[in-house]
PDB file of C-alpha atoms in Angstrom:
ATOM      1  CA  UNK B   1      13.391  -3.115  10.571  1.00 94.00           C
ATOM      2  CA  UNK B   2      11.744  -6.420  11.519  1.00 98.00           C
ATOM      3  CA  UNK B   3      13.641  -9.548  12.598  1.00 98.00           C
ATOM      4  CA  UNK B   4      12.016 -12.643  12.933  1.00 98.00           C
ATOM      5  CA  UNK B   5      13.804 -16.505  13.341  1.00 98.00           C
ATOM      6  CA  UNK B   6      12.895 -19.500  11.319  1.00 97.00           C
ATOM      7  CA  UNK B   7      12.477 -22.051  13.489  1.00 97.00           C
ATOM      8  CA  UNK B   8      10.311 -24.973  15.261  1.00 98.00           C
ATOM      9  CA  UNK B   9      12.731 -25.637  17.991  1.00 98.00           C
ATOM     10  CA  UNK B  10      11.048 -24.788  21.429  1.00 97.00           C
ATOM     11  CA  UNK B  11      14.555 -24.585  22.877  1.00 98.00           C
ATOM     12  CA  UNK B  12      15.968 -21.888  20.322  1.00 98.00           C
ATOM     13  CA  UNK B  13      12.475 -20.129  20.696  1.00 98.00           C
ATOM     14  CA  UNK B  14      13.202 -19.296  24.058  1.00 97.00           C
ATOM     15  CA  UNK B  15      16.669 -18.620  23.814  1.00 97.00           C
ATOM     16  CA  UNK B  16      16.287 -15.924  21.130  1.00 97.00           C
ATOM     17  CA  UNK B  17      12.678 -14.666  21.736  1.00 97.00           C
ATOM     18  CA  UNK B  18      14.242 -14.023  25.617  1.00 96.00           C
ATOM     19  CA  UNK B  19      17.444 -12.106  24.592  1.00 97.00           C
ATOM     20  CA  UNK B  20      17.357 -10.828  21.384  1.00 96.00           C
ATOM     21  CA  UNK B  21      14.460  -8.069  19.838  1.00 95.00           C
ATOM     22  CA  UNK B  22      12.654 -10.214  17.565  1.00 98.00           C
ATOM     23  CA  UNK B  23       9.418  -9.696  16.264  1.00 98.00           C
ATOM     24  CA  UNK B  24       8.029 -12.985  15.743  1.00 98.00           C
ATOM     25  CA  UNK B  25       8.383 -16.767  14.421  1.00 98.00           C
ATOM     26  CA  UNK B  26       8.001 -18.197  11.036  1.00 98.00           C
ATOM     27  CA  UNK B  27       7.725 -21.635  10.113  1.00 96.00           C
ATOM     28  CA  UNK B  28       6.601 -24.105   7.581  1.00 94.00           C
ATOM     29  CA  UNK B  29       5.861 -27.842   7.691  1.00 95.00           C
ATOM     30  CA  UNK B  30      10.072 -28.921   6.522  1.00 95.00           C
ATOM     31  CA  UNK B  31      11.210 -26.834   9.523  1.00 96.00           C
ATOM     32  CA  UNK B  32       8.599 -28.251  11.906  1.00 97.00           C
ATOM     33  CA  UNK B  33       9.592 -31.759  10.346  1.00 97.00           C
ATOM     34  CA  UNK B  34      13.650 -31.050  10.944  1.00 96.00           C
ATOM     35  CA  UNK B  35      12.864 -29.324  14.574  1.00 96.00           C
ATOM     36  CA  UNK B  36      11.100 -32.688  15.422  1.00 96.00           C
ATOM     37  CA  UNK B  37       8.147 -30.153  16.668  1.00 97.00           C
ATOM     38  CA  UNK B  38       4.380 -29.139  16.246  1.00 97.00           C
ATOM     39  CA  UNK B  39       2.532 -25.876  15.597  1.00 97.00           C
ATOM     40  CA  UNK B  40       0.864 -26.397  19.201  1.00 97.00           C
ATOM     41  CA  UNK B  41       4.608 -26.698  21.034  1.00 98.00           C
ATOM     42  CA  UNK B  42       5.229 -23.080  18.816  1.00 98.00           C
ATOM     43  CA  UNK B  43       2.568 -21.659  19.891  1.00 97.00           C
ATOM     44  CA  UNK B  44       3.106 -22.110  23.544  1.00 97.00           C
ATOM     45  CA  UNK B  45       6.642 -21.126  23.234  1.00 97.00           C
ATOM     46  CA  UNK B  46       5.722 -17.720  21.886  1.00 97.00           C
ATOM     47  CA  UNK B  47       4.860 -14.940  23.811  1.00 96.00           C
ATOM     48  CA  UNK B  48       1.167 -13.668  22.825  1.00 94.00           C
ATOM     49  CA  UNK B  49       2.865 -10.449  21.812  1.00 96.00           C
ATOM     50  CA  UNK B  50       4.915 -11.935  19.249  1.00 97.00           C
ATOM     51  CA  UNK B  51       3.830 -13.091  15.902  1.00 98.00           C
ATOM     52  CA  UNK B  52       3.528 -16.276  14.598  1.00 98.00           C
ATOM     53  CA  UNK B  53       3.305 -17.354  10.320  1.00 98.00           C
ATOM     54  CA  UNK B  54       2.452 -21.004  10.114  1.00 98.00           C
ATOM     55  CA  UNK B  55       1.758 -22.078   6.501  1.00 98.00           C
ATOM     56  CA  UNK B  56      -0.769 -24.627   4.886  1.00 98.00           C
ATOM     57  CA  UNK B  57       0.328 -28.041   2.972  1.00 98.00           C
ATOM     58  CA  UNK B  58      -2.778 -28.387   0.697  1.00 98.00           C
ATOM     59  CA  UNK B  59      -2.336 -27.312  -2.809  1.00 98.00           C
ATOM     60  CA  UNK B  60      -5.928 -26.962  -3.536  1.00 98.00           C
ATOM     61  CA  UNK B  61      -7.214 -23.384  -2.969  1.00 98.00           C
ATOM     62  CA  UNK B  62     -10.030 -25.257  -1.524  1.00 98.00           C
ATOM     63  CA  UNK B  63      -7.824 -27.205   1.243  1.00 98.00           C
ATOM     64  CA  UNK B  64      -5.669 -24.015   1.399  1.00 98.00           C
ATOM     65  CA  UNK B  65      -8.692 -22.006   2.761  1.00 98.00           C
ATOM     66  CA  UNK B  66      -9.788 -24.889   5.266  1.00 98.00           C
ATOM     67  CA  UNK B  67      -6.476 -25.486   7.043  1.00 98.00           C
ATOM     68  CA  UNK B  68      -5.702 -21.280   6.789  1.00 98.00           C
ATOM     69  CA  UNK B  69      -9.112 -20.954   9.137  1.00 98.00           C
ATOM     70  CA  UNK B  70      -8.009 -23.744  11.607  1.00 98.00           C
ATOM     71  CA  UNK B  71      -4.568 -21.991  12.179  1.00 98.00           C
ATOM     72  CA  UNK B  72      -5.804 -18.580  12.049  1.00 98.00           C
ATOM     73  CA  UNK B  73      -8.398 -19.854  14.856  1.00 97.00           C
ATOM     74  CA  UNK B  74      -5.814 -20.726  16.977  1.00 97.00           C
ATOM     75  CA  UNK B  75      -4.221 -17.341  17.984  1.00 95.00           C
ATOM     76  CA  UNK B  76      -4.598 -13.709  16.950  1.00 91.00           C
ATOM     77  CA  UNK B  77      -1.393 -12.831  15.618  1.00 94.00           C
ATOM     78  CA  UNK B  78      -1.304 -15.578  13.261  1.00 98.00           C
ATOM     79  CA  UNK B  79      -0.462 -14.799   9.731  1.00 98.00           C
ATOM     80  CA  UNK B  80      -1.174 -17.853   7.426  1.00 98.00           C
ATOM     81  CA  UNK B  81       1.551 -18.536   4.779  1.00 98.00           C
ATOM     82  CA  UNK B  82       0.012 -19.292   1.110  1.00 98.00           C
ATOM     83  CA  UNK B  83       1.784 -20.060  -2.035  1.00 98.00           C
ATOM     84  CA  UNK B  84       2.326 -18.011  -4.485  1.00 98.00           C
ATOM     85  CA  UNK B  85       0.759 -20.104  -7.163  1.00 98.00           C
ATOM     86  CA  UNK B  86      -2.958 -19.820  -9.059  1.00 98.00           C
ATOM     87  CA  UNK B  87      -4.861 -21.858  -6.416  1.00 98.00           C
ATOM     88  CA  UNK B  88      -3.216 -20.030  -3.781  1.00 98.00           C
ATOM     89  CA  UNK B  89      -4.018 -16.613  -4.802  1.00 98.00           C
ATOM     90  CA  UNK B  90      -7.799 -18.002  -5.204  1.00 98.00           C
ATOM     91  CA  UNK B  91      -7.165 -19.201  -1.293  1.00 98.00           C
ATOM     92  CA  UNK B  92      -5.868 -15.305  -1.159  1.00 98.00           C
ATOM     93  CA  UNK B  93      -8.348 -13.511  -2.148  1.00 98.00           C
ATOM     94  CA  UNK B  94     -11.431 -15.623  -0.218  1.00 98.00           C
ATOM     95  CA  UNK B  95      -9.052 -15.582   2.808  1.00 98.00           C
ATOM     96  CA  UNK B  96      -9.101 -11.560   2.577  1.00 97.00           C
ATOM     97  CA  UNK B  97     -12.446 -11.314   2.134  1.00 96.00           C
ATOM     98  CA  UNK B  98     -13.425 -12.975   5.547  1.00 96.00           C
ATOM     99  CA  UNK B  99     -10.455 -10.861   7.435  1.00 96.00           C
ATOM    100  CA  UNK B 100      -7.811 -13.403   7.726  1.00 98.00           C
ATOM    101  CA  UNK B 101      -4.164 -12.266   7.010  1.00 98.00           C
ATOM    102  CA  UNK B 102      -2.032 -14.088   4.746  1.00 98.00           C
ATOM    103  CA  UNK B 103       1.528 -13.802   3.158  1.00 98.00           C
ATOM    104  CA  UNK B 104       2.392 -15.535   0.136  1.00 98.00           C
ATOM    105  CA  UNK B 105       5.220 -18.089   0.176  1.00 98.00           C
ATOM    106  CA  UNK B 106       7.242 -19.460  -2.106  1.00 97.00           C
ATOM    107  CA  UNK B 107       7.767 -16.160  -4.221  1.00 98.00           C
ATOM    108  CA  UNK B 108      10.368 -16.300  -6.931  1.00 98.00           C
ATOM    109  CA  UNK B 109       9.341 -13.480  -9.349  1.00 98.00           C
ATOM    110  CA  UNK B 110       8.121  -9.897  -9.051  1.00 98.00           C
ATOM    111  CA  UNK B 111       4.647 -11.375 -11.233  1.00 98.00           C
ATOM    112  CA  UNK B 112       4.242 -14.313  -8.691  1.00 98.00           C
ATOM    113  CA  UNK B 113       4.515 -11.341  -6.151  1.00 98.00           C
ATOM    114  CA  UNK B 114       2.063  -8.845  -8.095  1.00 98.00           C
ATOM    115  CA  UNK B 115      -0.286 -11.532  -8.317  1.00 98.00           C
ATOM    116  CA  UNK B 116      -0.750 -11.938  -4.287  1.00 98.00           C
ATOM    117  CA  UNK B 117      -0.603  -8.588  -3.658  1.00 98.00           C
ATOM    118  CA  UNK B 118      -3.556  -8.390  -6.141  1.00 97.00           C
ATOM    119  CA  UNK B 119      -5.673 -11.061  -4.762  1.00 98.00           C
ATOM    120  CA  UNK B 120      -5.010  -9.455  -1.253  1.00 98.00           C
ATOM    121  CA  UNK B 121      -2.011 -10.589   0.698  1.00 98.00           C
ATOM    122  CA  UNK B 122      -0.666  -8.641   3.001  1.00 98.00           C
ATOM    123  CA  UNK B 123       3.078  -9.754   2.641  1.00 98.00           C
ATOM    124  CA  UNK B 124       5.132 -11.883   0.052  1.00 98.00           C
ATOM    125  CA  UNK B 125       8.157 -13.623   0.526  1.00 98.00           C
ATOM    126  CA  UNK B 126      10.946 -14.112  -2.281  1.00 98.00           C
ATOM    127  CA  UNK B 127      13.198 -16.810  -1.891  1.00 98.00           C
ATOM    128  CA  UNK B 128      16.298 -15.068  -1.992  1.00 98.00           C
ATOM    129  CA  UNK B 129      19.118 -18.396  -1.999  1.00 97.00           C
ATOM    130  CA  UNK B 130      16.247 -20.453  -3.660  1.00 97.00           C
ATOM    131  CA  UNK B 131      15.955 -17.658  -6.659  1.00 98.00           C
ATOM    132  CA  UNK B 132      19.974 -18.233  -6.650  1.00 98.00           C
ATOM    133  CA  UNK B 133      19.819 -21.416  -6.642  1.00 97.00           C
ATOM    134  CA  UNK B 134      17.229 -21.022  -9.596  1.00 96.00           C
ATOM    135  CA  UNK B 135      19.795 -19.562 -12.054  1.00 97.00           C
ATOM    136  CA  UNK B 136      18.636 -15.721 -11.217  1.00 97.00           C
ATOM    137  CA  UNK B 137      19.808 -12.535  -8.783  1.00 98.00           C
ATOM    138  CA  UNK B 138      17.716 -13.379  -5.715  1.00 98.00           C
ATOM    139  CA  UNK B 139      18.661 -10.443  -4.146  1.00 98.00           C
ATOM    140  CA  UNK B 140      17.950  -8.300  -7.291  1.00 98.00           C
ATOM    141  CA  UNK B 141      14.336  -9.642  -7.569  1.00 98.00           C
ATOM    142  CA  UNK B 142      13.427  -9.100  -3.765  1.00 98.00           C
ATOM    143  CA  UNK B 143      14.425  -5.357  -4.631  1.00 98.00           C
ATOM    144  CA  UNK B 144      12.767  -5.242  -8.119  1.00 98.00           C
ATOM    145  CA  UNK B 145       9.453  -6.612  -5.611  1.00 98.00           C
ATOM    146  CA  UNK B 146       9.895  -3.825  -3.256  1.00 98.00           C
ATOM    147  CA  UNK B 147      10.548  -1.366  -5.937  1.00 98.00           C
ATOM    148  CA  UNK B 148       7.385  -2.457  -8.024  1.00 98.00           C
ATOM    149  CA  UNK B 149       5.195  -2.184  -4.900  1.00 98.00           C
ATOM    150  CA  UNK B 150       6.230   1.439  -4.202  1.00 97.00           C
ATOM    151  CA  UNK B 151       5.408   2.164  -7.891  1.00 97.00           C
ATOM    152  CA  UNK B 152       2.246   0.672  -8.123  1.00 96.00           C
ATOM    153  CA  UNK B 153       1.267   1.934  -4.559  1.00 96.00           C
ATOM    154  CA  UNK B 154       0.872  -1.122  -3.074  1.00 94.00           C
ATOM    155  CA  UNK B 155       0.441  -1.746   0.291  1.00 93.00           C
ATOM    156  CA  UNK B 156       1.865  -4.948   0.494  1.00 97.00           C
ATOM    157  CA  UNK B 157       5.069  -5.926   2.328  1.00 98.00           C
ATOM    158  CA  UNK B 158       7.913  -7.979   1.434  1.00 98.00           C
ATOM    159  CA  UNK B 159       8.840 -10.249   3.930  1.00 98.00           C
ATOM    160  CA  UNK B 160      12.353 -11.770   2.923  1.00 98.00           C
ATOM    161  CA  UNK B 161      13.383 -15.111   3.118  1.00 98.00           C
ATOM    162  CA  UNK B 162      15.626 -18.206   2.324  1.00 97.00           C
ATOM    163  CA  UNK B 163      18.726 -16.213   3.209  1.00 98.00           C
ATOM    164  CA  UNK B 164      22.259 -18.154   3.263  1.00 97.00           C
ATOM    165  CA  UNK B 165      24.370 -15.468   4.133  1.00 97.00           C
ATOM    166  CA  UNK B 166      24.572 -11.571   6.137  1.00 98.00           C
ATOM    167  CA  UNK B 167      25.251  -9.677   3.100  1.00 97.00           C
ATOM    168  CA  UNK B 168      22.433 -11.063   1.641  1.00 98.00           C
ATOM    169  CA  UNK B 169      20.543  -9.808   4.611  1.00 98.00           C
ATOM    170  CA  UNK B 170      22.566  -6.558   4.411  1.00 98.00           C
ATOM    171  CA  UNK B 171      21.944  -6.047   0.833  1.00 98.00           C
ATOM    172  CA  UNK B 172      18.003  -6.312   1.225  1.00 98.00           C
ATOM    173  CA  UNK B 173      17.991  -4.408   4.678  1.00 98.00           C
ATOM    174  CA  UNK B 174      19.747  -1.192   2.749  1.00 98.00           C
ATOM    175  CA  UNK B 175      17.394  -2.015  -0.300  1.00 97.00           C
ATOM    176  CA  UNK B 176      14.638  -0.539   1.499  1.00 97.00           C
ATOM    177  CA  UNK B 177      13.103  -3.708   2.684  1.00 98.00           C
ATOM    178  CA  UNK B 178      12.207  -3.949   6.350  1.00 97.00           C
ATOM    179  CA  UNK B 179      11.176  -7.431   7.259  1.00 98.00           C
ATOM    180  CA  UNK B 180      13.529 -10.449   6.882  1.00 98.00           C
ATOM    181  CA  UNK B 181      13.276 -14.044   8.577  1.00 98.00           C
ATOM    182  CA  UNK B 182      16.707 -15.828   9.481  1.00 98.00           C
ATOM    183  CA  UNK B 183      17.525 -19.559  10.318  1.00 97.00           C
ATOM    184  CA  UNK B 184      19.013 -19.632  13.624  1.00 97.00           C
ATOM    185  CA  UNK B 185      22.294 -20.342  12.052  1.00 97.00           C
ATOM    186  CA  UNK B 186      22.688 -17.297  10.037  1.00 98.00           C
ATOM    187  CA  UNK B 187      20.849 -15.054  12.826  1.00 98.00           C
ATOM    188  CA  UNK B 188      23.799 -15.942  15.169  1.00 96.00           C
ATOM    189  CA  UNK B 189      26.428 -14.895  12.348  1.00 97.00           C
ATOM    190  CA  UNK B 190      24.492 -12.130  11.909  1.00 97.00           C
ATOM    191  CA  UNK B 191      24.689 -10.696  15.139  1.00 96.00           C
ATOM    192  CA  UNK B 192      28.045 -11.841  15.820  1.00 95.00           C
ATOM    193  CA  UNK B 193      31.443 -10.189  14.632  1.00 90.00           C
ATOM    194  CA  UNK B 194      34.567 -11.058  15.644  1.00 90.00           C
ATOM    195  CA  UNK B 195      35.979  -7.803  15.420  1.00 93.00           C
ATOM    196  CA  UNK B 196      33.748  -6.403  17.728  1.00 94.00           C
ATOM    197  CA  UNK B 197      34.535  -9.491  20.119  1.00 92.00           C
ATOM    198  CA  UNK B 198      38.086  -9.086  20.252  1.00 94.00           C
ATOM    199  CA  UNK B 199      38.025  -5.559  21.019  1.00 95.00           C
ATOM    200  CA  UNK B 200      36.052  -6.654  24.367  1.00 92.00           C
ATOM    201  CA  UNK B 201      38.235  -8.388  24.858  1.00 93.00           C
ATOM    202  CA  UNK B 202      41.117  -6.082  24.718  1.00 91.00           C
ATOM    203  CA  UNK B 203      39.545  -3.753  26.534  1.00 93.00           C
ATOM    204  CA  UNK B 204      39.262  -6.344  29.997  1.00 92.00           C
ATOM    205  CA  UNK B 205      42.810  -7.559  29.396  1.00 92.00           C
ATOM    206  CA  UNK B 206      44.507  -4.040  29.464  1.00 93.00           C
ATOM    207  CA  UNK B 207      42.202  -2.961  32.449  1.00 91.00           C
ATOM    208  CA  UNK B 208      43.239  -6.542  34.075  1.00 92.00           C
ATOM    209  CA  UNK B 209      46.810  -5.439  33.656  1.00 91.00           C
ATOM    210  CA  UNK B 210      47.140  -1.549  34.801  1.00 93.00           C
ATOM    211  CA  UNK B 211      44.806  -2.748  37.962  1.00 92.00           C
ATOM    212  CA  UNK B 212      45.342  -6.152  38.160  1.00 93.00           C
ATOM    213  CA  UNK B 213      41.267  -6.988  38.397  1.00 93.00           C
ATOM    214  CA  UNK B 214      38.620  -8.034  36.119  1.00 90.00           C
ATOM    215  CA  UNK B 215      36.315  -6.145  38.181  1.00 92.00           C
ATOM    216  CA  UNK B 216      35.189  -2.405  36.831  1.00 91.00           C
ATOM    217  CA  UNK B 217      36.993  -0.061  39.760  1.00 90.00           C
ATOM    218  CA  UNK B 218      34.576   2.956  39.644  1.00 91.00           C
TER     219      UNK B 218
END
């Protein structure tokens, strides 16, 4: 399984990139807004062996394929974010065609999903709080996605996304998907249980008290 962070902040980058096994950075132009950042301060916050998804703002398939070549010109492991709608799966398919990799954003339905994987993306991501928030199972339908690309034999990969809470996370993650993107928020919940804390805890405290040190005594 895949982790990646959703985030512009150059400070978090490092933080999490540094400690933690992630595989790369997503972002789109609200986060980069919010993080009060650029795609040019991502980029040289990210190792080169990391990868990057940086997404277009045109709505035209015609603007979608112009700003998808300047960001895919800027480093190799750049995967250009599309969305999932008819001019973007034009901008998918003539974006395939000359090599460059794209995943579809903004996916909230297994045909929005069939559609890009069709026109050639290589990933899609489902909205999972966002198809919630929608009035459906966003959960469900990132499953039903997976499920009806291992049906149809397609090599496309669902990417999830939009997450507001682990069992979300967990419920994908044991669904068979592999790749998920958290906000640095919920990646810190994720990683983080209190249970597991305490018993640290209780481990030093009754070592402090037979020997009367923090200290390991080997």
């Amino acid at each position: 399984m895949d982790f990646y962070i959703d985030c512009a902040n150059t400070n978090l980058i490092k933080h999490y990139i540094s400690n933690f096994n992630l595989k790369g950075i997503t972002c789109n132009p609200t986060i980069i807004i919010k993080d009060h950042s650029s795609i040019r301060e991502v980029i040289d916050t990210v190792p080169e062996d990391k990868e990057l998804y940086f997404e277009v703002i045109a709505t035209d398939h015609e603007g979608m394929i112009r700003e998808a070549i300047q960001l895919a010109a800027l480093r190799k492991n750049i995967t250009v974010k599309i969305p999932a709608t008819p001019e973007g799966f034009i901008a998918i398919r003539s974006l395939n065609q000359s090599g460059i990799r794209t995943l579809a954003t903004a996916v909230y339905s297994v045909q929005q999903a069939l559609s890009a994987a069709y026109s050639g993306a290589k990933e899609v991501a489902p909205y999972i709080s966002r198809i919630d928030n929608a009035g459906f199972d966003g959960v469900q339908t990132a499953l039903d996605i997976h499920k009806a690309f291992v049906a149809q034999n397609v090599s496309c990969i669902v990417f999830g996304a939009s997450f507001k809470s682990v069992s979300q996370v967990n419920e994908v993650l044991i669904g068979g998907i592999r790749k998920v993107t958290l906000s640095t928020d919920l990646f810190e919940k994720y990683i983080t249980d209190a249970n597991g804390i305490k018993a640290a805890e209780d481990f030093k405290a009754a070592w402090k008290e037979a020997h009367g040190t923090e200290q390991l005594i080997i």
